[in-house]
Amino acid sequence: GAVVSQHPSWVICKSGTSVKIECRSLDFQATTMFWYRQFPKQSLMLMATSNEGSKATYEQGVEKDKFLINHASLTLSTLTVTSAHPEDSSFYICSSNGGRTGELFFGEGSRLTVL
Amino acid sequence: AQSVTQPDIHITVSEGASLELRCNYSYGATPYLFWYVQSPGQGLQLLLKYFSGDTLVQGIKGFEAEFKRSQSSFNLRKPSVHWSDAAEYFCAVEPYNQGGKLIFGQGTELSVKP
């Protein structure tokens, strides 16, 4: 099946700094990617839909100025957590359907720890 | 309101015993339905999915799920659980025409006793 890769797998940063997480589709073109957030022992919550060449669509309650999403090419979407705080510590997972409804491919996830 | 419910937060079964994980959804139209498994600190692995057709779906690792429209359910089953099946299981739906946007249930943590 198609492959979605995230980098880094884990990252530790200090409060107030910014962290960028990359999500790449390795063998297909992803016009749309989805970013999820998962707190420990909890479910995945959709944060935003990333659209190639246009602005991301954020879910209710997600601060777009804090979680910057850029989808500049058909194979790469990035999530930047700006001015990170300890409460931003979480597991971030991206996915894409490669343009085909119902066929979703998930990245391995990126664990962010903010000290 | 649209929702996905997994009533059981944690289930413990003995190795070799059968397993059923429950999932109910609340949507106006039949959505696409999925079951994913997640090991600690790992990403998601798709076990199986239902789009249409035969309501009994076979997946990987010996899992199956049955879609019951009348009950708005999509329960996951396995006839004989292995110790390696211990993990977190998520039911998810893609509402009709939402282009890949998934709504996840709360998850069920499965423990397997030797």
PDB file of C-alpha atoms in Angstrom:
ATOM      1  CA  GLY A   1       0.000   0.000   0.000  1.00  0.00           C
ATOM      2  CA  ALA A   2       0.899   3.655  -0.091  1.00  0.00           C
ATOM      3  CA  VAL A   3       3.380   5.021   2.410  1.00  0.00           C
ATOM      4  CA  VAL A   4       3.177   8.118   4.540  1.00  0.00           C
ATOM      5  CA  SER A   5       6.268   9.032   6.504  1.00  0.00           C
ATOM      6  CA  GLN A   6       6.652  11.449   9.400  1.00  0.00           C
ATOM      7  CA  HIS A   7       9.748  13.103  10.722  1.00  0.00           C
ATOM      8  CA  PRO A   8      10.909  13.363  13.397  1.00  0.00           C
ATOM      9  CA  SER A   9       9.572  10.336  15.250  1.00  0.00           C
ATOM     10  CA  TRP A  10      10.129  12.086  18.534  1.00  0.00           C
ATOM     11  CA  VAL A  11      11.303  15.504  19.570  1.00  0.00           C
ATOM     12  CA  ILE A  12      11.996  17.239  22.857  1.00  0.00           C
ATOM     13  CA  CYS A  13      12.021  21.010  23.000  1.00  0.00           C
ATOM     14  CA  LYS A  14      12.015  23.824  25.496  1.00  0.00           C
ATOM     15  CA  SER A  15       8.975  25.943  26.257  1.00  0.00           C
ATOM     16  CA  GLY A  16       8.661  28.902  23.951  1.00  0.00           C
ATOM     17  CA  THR A  17      10.436  27.345  21.014  1.00  0.00           C
ATOM     18  CA  SER A  18       8.872  26.209  17.756  1.00  0.00           C
ATOM     19  CA  VAL A  19       8.905  22.683  16.408  1.00  0.00           C
ATOM     20  CA  LYS A  20       8.264  21.529  12.862  1.00  0.00           C
ATOM     21  CA  ILE A  21       6.916  18.087  12.006  1.00  0.00           C
ATOM     22  CA  GLU A  22       6.994  16.831   8.440  1.00  0.00           C
ATOM     23  CA  CYS A  23       4.555  14.474   6.768  1.00  0.00           C
ATOM     24  CA  ARG A  24       5.526  13.046   3.401  1.00  0.00           C
ATOM     25  CA  SER A  25       3.689  10.855   0.961  1.00  0.00           C
ATOM     26  CA  LEU A  26       6.409   8.660  -0.455  1.00  0.00           C
ATOM     27  CA  ASP A  27       4.774   7.022  -3.438  1.00  0.00           C
ATOM     28  CA  PHE A  28       1.663   9.011  -4.244  1.00  0.00           C
ATOM     29  CA  GLN A  29       0.526  12.578  -4.583  1.00  0.00           C
ATOM     30  CA  ALA A  30      -1.384  13.875  -1.606  1.00  0.00           C
ATOM     31  CA  THR A  31      -3.549  16.872  -2.364  1.00  0.00           C
ATOM     32  CA  THR A  32      -5.061  16.533   1.078  1.00  0.00           C
ATOM     33  CA  MET A  33      -3.490  15.522   4.357  1.00  0.00           C
ATOM     34  CA  PHE A  34      -4.982  15.318   7.802  1.00  0.00           C
ATOM     35  CA  TRP A  35      -3.318  16.128  11.105  1.00  0.00           C
ATOM     36  CA  TYR A  36      -4.421  14.387  14.276  1.00  0.00           C
ATOM     37  CA  ARG A  37      -3.420  14.808  17.864  1.00  0.00           C
ATOM     38  CA  GLN A  38      -3.441  12.087  20.481  1.00  0.00           C
ATOM     39  CA  PHE A  39      -2.952  12.665  24.179  1.00  0.00           C
ATOM     40  CA  PRO A  40      -1.736   9.724  26.301  1.00  0.00           C
ATOM     41  CA  LYS A  41      -4.369   7.072  26.739  1.00  0.00           C
ATOM     42  CA  GLN A  42      -6.823   9.007  24.590  1.00  0.00           C
ATOM     43  CA  SER A  43      -8.220   8.847  21.112  1.00  0.00           C
ATOM     44  CA  LEU A  44      -7.100  10.690  18.021  1.00  0.00           C
ATOM     45  CA  MET A  45      -8.634  14.075  17.468  1.00  0.00           C
ATOM     46  CA  LEU A  46      -8.605  15.707  14.075  1.00  0.00           C
ATOM     47  CA  MET A  47      -6.832  19.050  14.232  1.00  0.00           C
ATOM     48  CA  ALA A  48      -6.867  20.243  10.673  1.00  0.00           C
ATOM     49  CA  THR A  49      -7.105  19.375   7.015  1.00  0.00           C
ATOM     50  CA  SER A  50      -4.106  20.407   4.978  1.00  0.00           C
ATOM     51  CA  ASN A  51      -4.762  21.322   1.350  1.00  0.00           C
ATOM     52  CA  GLU A  52      -1.998  21.581  -1.226  1.00  0.00           C
ATOM     53  CA  GLY A  53      -1.625  25.118  -2.449  1.00  0.00           C
ATOM     54  CA  SER A  54      -4.248  26.625  -0.185  1.00  0.00           C
ATOM     55  CA  LYS A  55      -4.952  27.364   3.432  1.00  0.00           C
ATOM     56  CA  ALA A  56      -5.546  24.594   5.900  1.00  0.00           C
ATOM     57  CA  THR A  57      -8.957  24.047   7.402  1.00  0.00           C
ATOM     58  CA  TYR A  58      -8.869  23.876  11.179  1.00  0.00           C
ATOM     59  CA  GLU A  59     -11.289  22.051  13.438  1.00  0.00           C
ATOM     60  CA  GLN A  60     -13.187  23.983  16.040  1.00  0.00           C
ATOM     61  CA  GLY A  61     -11.049  24.843  19.028  1.00  0.00           C
ATOM     62  CA  VAL A  62      -7.694  24.443  17.275  1.00  0.00           C
ATOM     63  CA  GLU A  63      -5.620  27.627  17.202  1.00  0.00           C
ATOM     64  CA  LYS A  64      -4.437  28.177  13.661  1.00  0.00           C
ATOM     65  CA  ASP A  65      -1.799  30.685  14.760  1.00  0.00           C
ATOM     66  CA  LYS A  66      -0.306  28.161  17.129  1.00  0.00           C
ATOM     67  CA  PHE A  67      -0.423  25.150  14.848  1.00  0.00           C
ATOM     68  CA  LEU A  68       0.822  26.376  11.496  1.00  0.00           C
ATOM     69  CA  ILE A  69       0.234  24.061   8.591  1.00  0.00           C
ATOM     70  CA  ASN A  70       1.937  24.372   5.237  1.00  0.00           C
ATOM     71  CA  HIS A  71       1.224  22.110   2.291  1.00  0.00           C
ATOM     72  CA  ALA A  72       3.484  23.552  -0.385  1.00  0.00           C
ATOM     73  CA  SER A  73       3.854  20.460  -2.524  1.00  0.00           C
ATOM     74  CA  LEU A  74       1.929  17.348  -3.412  1.00  0.00           C
ATOM     75  CA  THR A  75       4.154  15.190  -1.238  1.00  0.00           C
ATOM     76  CA  LEU A  76       4.830  17.296   1.828  1.00  0.00           C
ATOM     77  CA  SER A  77       2.775  18.859   4.585  1.00  0.00           C
ATOM     78  CA  THR A  78       4.334  20.408   7.655  1.00  0.00           C
ATOM     79  CA  LEU A  79       2.914  21.156  11.077  1.00  0.00           C
ATOM     80  CA  THR A  80       4.723  23.771  13.116  1.00  0.00           C
ATOM     81  CA  VAL A  81       3.909  24.070  16.785  1.00  0.00           C
ATOM     82  CA  THR A  82       4.787  27.658  17.632  1.00  0.00           C
ATOM     83  CA  SER A  83       5.750  28.922  21.074  1.00  0.00           C
ATOM     84  CA  ALA A  84       5.384  25.427  22.448  1.00  0.00           C
ATOM     85  CA  HIS A  85       4.101  24.849  25.948  1.00  0.00           C
ATOM     86  CA  PRO A  86       4.171  21.672  28.042  1.00  0.00           C
ATOM     87  CA  GLU A  87       0.454  21.174  27.369  1.00  0.00           C
ATOM     88  CA  ASP A  88       1.312  20.823  23.673  1.00  0.00           C
ATOM     89  CA  SER A  89       3.148  17.611  24.490  1.00  0.00           C
ATOM     90  CA  SER A  90       1.342  14.974  22.514  1.00  0.00           C
ATOM     91  CA  PHE A  91       1.513  12.410  19.738  1.00  0.00           C
ATOM     92  CA  TYR A  92       0.880  13.984  16.359  1.00  0.00           C
ATOM     93  CA  ILE A  93      -0.145  11.766  13.457  1.00  0.00           C
ATOM     94  CA  CYS A  94      -0.757  12.663   9.839  1.00  0.00           C
ATOM     95  CA  SER A  95      -2.692  10.796   7.209  1.00  0.00           C
ATOM     96  CA  SER A  96      -3.666  11.067   3.599  1.00  0.00           C
ATOM     97  CA  ASN A  97      -6.091   9.337   1.313  1.00  0.00           C
ATOM     98  CA  GLY A  98      -4.178  10.006  -1.852  1.00  0.00           C
ATOM     99  CA  GLY A  99      -7.330  11.507  -3.296  1.00  0.00           C
ATOM    100  CA  ARG A 100      -9.308   8.287  -2.930  1.00  0.00           C
ATOM    101  CA  THR A 101     -12.105   8.316  -0.385  1.00  0.00           C
ATOM    102  CA  GLY A 102     -11.916   5.451   1.998  1.00  0.00           C
ATOM    103  CA  GLU A 103      -8.267   4.536   1.505  1.00  0.00           C
ATOM    104  CA  LEU A 104      -6.336   6.196   4.277  1.00  0.00           C
ATOM    105  CA  PHE A 105      -2.655   5.924   4.997  1.00  0.00           C
ATOM    106  CA  PHE A 106      -1.193   7.009   8.317  1.00  0.00           C
ATOM    107  CA  GLY A 107       2.258   8.183   9.230  1.00  0.00           C
ATOM    108  CA  GLU A 108       4.165   6.594  12.076  1.00  0.00           C
ATOM    109  CA  GLY A 109       3.446   9.530  14.348  1.00  0.00           C
ATOM    110  CA  SER A 110       5.638  12.138  16.009  1.00  0.00           C
ATOM    111  CA  ARG A 111       5.893  12.367  19.766  1.00  0.00           C
ATOM    112  CA  LEU A 112       6.468  15.890  21.021  1.00  0.00           C
ATOM    113  CA  THR A 113       7.616  16.567  24.549  1.00  0.00           C
ATOM    114  CA  VAL A 114       7.837  20.175  25.661  1.00  0.00           C
ATOM    115  CA  LEU A 115       9.902  20.812  28.779  1.00  0.00           C
TER     116      LEU A 115
ATOM    117  CA  ALA B   1     -24.813  14.781  17.067  1.00  0.00           C
ATOM    118  CA  GLN B   2     -22.484  12.660  14.984  1.00  0.00           C
ATOM    119  CA  SER B   3     -20.412  10.332  17.129  1.00  0.00           C
ATOM    120  CA  VAL B   4     -18.512   7.077  17.398  1.00  0.00           C
ATOM    121  CA  THR B   5     -18.756   5.135  20.627  1.00  0.00           C
ATOM    122  CA  GLN B   6     -16.644   2.315  21.926  1.00  0.00           C
ATOM    123  CA  PRO B   7     -18.382   1.383  25.178  1.00  0.00           C
ATOM    124  CA  ASP B   8     -15.528  -0.650  26.623  1.00  0.00           C
ATOM    125  CA  ILE B   9     -12.454   1.298  27.701  1.00  0.00           C
ATOM    126  CA  HIS B  10     -10.514  -1.777  28.752  1.00  0.00           C
ATOM    127  CA  ILE B  11     -11.040  -5.479  28.124  1.00  0.00           C
ATOM    128  CA  THR B  12      -9.028  -8.410  29.413  1.00  0.00           C
ATOM    129  CA  VAL B  13      -9.267 -11.832  27.814  1.00  0.00           C
ATOM    130  CA  SER B  14      -7.341 -15.048  28.219  1.00  0.00           C
ATOM    131  CA  GLU B  15      -5.079 -16.177  25.436  1.00  0.00           C
ATOM    132  CA  GLY B  16      -7.009 -18.477  23.129  1.00  0.00           C
ATOM    133  CA  ALA B  17     -10.370 -17.042  24.122  1.00  0.00           C
ATOM    134  CA  SER B  18     -12.648 -15.277  21.704  1.00  0.00           C
ATOM    135  CA  LEU B  19     -12.874 -11.514  21.513  1.00  0.00           C
ATOM    136  CA  GLU B  20     -15.513  -8.980  20.569  1.00  0.00           C
ATOM    137  CA  LEU B  21     -14.930  -5.238  20.673  1.00  0.00           C
ATOM    138  CA  ARG B  22     -17.967  -3.066  20.307  1.00  0.00           C
ATOM    139  CA  CYS B  23     -18.415   0.014  18.165  1.00  0.00           C
ATOM    140  CA  ASN B  24     -21.537   2.074  17.568  1.00  0.00           C
ATOM    141  CA  TYR B  25     -21.862   5.122  15.371  1.00  0.00           C
ATOM    142  CA  SER B  26     -24.388   7.861  15.024  1.00  0.00           C
ATOM    143  CA  TYR B  27     -24.628   9.354  11.555  1.00  0.00           C
ATOM    144  CA  GLY B  28     -27.423  10.142   9.171  1.00  0.00           C
ATOM    145  CA  ALA B  29     -26.108   7.980   6.361  1.00  0.00           C
ATOM    146  CA  THR B  30     -23.959   4.870   6.482  1.00  0.00           C
ATOM    147  CA  PRO B  31     -20.386   6.052   6.667  1.00  0.00           C
ATOM    148  CA  TYR B  32     -17.257   4.177   5.744  1.00  0.00           C
ATOM    149  CA  LEU B  33     -16.177   2.130   8.767  1.00  0.00           C
ATOM    150  CA  PHE B  34     -12.722   1.134   9.946  1.00  0.00           C
ATOM    151  CA  TRP B  35     -10.923  -0.669  12.716  1.00  0.00           C
ATOM    152  CA  TYR B  36      -7.351   0.269  13.556  1.00  0.00           C
ATOM    153  CA  VAL B  37      -4.882  -1.160  16.037  1.00  0.00           C
ATOM    154  CA  GLN B  38      -2.182   0.818  17.804  1.00  0.00           C
ATOM    155  CA  SER B  39       0.673  -0.621  19.819  1.00  0.00           C
ATOM    156  CA  PRO B  40       2.219   1.616  22.514  1.00  0.00           C
ATOM    157  CA  GLY B  41       4.103   4.529  21.008  1.00  0.00           C
ATOM    158  CA  GLN B  42       3.317   3.407  17.492  1.00  0.00           C
ATOM    159  CA  GLY B  43       1.199   4.624  14.636  1.00  0.00           C
ATOM    160  CA  LEU B  44      -2.021   3.074  13.414  1.00  0.00           C
ATOM    161  CA  GLN B  45      -2.394  -0.140  11.501  1.00  0.00           C
ATOM    162  CA  LEU B  46      -5.558  -0.804   9.538  1.00  0.00           C
ATOM    163  CA  LEU B  47      -7.200  -4.088  10.484  1.00  0.00           C
ATOM    164  CA  LEU B  48     -10.185  -3.918   8.160  1.00  0.00           C
ATOM    165  CA  LYS B  49     -12.704  -1.604   6.573  1.00  0.00           C
ATOM    166  CA  TYR B  50     -16.280  -1.598   5.331  1.00  0.00           C
ATOM    167  CA  PHE B  51     -17.506   0.476   2.433  1.00  0.00           C
ATOM    168  CA  SER B  52     -20.461  -1.495   1.085  1.00  0.00           C
ATOM    169  CA  GLY B  53     -21.539  -4.990   0.096  1.00  0.00           C
ATOM    170  CA  ASP B  54     -21.032  -8.025   2.293  1.00  0.00           C
ATOM    171  CA  THR B  55     -21.623  -6.973   5.873  1.00  0.00           C
ATOM    172  CA  LEU B  56     -19.087  -9.431   7.255  1.00  0.00           C
ATOM    173  CA  VAL B  57     -15.617  -8.120   6.584  1.00  0.00           C
ATOM    174  CA  GLN B  58     -12.417 -10.090   6.913  1.00  0.00           C
ATOM    175  CA  GLY B  59      -9.250  -8.335   7.954  1.00  0.00           C
ATOM    176  CA  ILE B  60      -5.664  -9.032   8.792  1.00  0.00           C
ATOM    177  CA  LYS B  61      -4.381 -11.043  11.749  1.00  0.00           C
ATOM    178  CA  GLY B  62      -7.527 -13.171  11.861  1.00  0.00           C
ATOM    179  CA  PHE B  63      -9.874 -10.306  12.701  1.00  0.00           C
ATOM    180  CA  GLU B  64     -13.332  -9.830  11.257  1.00  0.00           C
ATOM    181  CA  ALA B  65     -16.095  -7.296  11.762  1.00  0.00           C
ATOM    182  CA  GLU B  66     -19.786  -7.282  11.051  1.00  0.00           C
ATOM    183  CA  PHE B  67     -21.731  -4.237   9.979  1.00  0.00           C
ATOM    184  CA  LYS B  68     -25.283  -4.153  11.294  1.00  0.00           C
ATOM    185  CA  ARG B  69     -27.228  -1.254   9.890  1.00  0.00           C
ATOM    186  CA  SER B  70     -30.204  -1.750  12.179  1.00  0.00           C
ATOM    187  CA  GLN B  71     -27.981  -1.431  15.227  1.00  0.00           C
ATOM    188  CA  SER B  72     -25.560   1.142  13.779  1.00  0.00           C
ATOM    189  CA  SER B  73     -22.792  -1.157  14.913  1.00  0.00           C
ATOM    190  CA  PHE B  74     -19.513  -2.437  13.542  1.00  0.00           C
ATOM    191  CA  ASN B  75     -18.159  -4.868  16.116  1.00  0.00           C
ATOM    192  CA  LEU B  76     -14.726  -6.399  15.802  1.00  0.00           C
ATOM    193  CA  ARG B  77     -14.227 -10.088  16.514  1.00  0.00           C
ATOM    194  CA  LYS B  78     -11.493 -12.661  16.694  1.00  0.00           C
ATOM    195  CA  PRO B  79     -12.132 -16.334  17.493  1.00  0.00           C
ATOM    196  CA  SER B  80      -8.864 -16.960  19.337  1.00  0.00           C
ATOM    197  CA  VAL B  81      -6.781 -14.178  20.820  1.00  0.00           C
ATOM    198  CA  HIS B  82      -2.982 -14.282  20.858  1.00  0.00           C
ATOM    199  CA  TRP B  83      -0.788 -12.511  23.391  1.00  0.00           C
ATOM    200  CA  SER B  84       0.528 -10.303  20.601  1.00  0.00           C
ATOM    201  CA  ASP B  85      -2.972  -8.893  20.097  1.00  0.00           C
ATOM    202  CA  ALA B  86      -2.626  -6.816  23.266  1.00  0.00           C
ATOM    203  CA  ALA B  87      -2.910  -3.220  22.059  1.00  0.00           C
ATOM    204  CA  GLU B  88      -5.292  -0.297  21.716  1.00  0.00           C
ATOM    205  CA  TYR B  89      -8.080  -0.709  19.194  1.00  0.00           C
ATOM    206  CA  PHE B  90      -9.864   2.176  17.544  1.00  0.00           C
ATOM    207  CA  CYS B  91     -13.069   2.167  15.603  1.00  0.00           C
ATOM    208  CA  ALA B  92     -13.334   5.010  13.113  1.00  0.00           C
ATOM    209  CA  VAL B  93     -15.832   6.324  10.629  1.00  0.00           C
ATOM    210  CA  GLU B  94     -15.492   8.489   7.588  1.00  0.00           C
ATOM    211  CA  PRO B  95     -18.761  10.361   7.244  1.00  0.00           C
ATOM    212  CA  TYR B  96     -20.261  10.281   3.799  1.00  0.00           C
ATOM    213  CA  ASN B  97     -18.478  12.545   1.357  1.00  0.00           C
ATOM    214  CA  GLN B  98     -15.930  13.827   3.864  1.00  0.00           C
ATOM    215  CA  GLY B  99     -12.967  12.937   1.696  1.00  0.00           C
ATOM    216  CA  GLY B 100     -10.829  11.031   4.149  1.00  0.00           C
ATOM    217  CA  LYS B 101     -11.594  12.870   7.379  1.00  0.00           C
ATOM    218  CA  LEU B 102     -11.911  10.247  10.104  1.00  0.00           C
ATOM    219  CA  ILE B 103     -13.767  10.423  13.372  1.00  0.00           C
ATOM    220  CA  PHE B 104     -12.345   8.034  15.951  1.00  0.00           C
ATOM    221  CA  GLY B 105     -13.941   6.286  18.874  1.00  0.00           C
ATOM    222  CA  GLN B 106     -12.407   6.550  22.303  1.00  0.00           C
ATOM    223  CA  GLY B 107     -10.486   3.337  21.910  1.00  0.00           C
ATOM    224  CA  THR B 108     -10.519  -0.001  23.714  1.00  0.00           C
ATOM    225  CA  GLU B 109      -7.402  -1.250  25.417  1.00  0.00           C
ATOM    226  CA  LEU B 110      -7.036  -5.000  25.129  1.00  0.00           C
ATOM    227  CA  SER B 111      -5.015  -6.972  27.653  1.00  0.00           C
ATOM    228  CA  VAL B 112      -4.335 -10.667  27.145  1.00  0.00           C
ATOM    229  CA  LYS B 113      -3.813 -13.012  30.074  1.00  0.00           C
ATOM    230  CA  PRO B 114      -1.502 -16.000  29.603  1.00  0.00           C
TER     231      PRO B 114
END
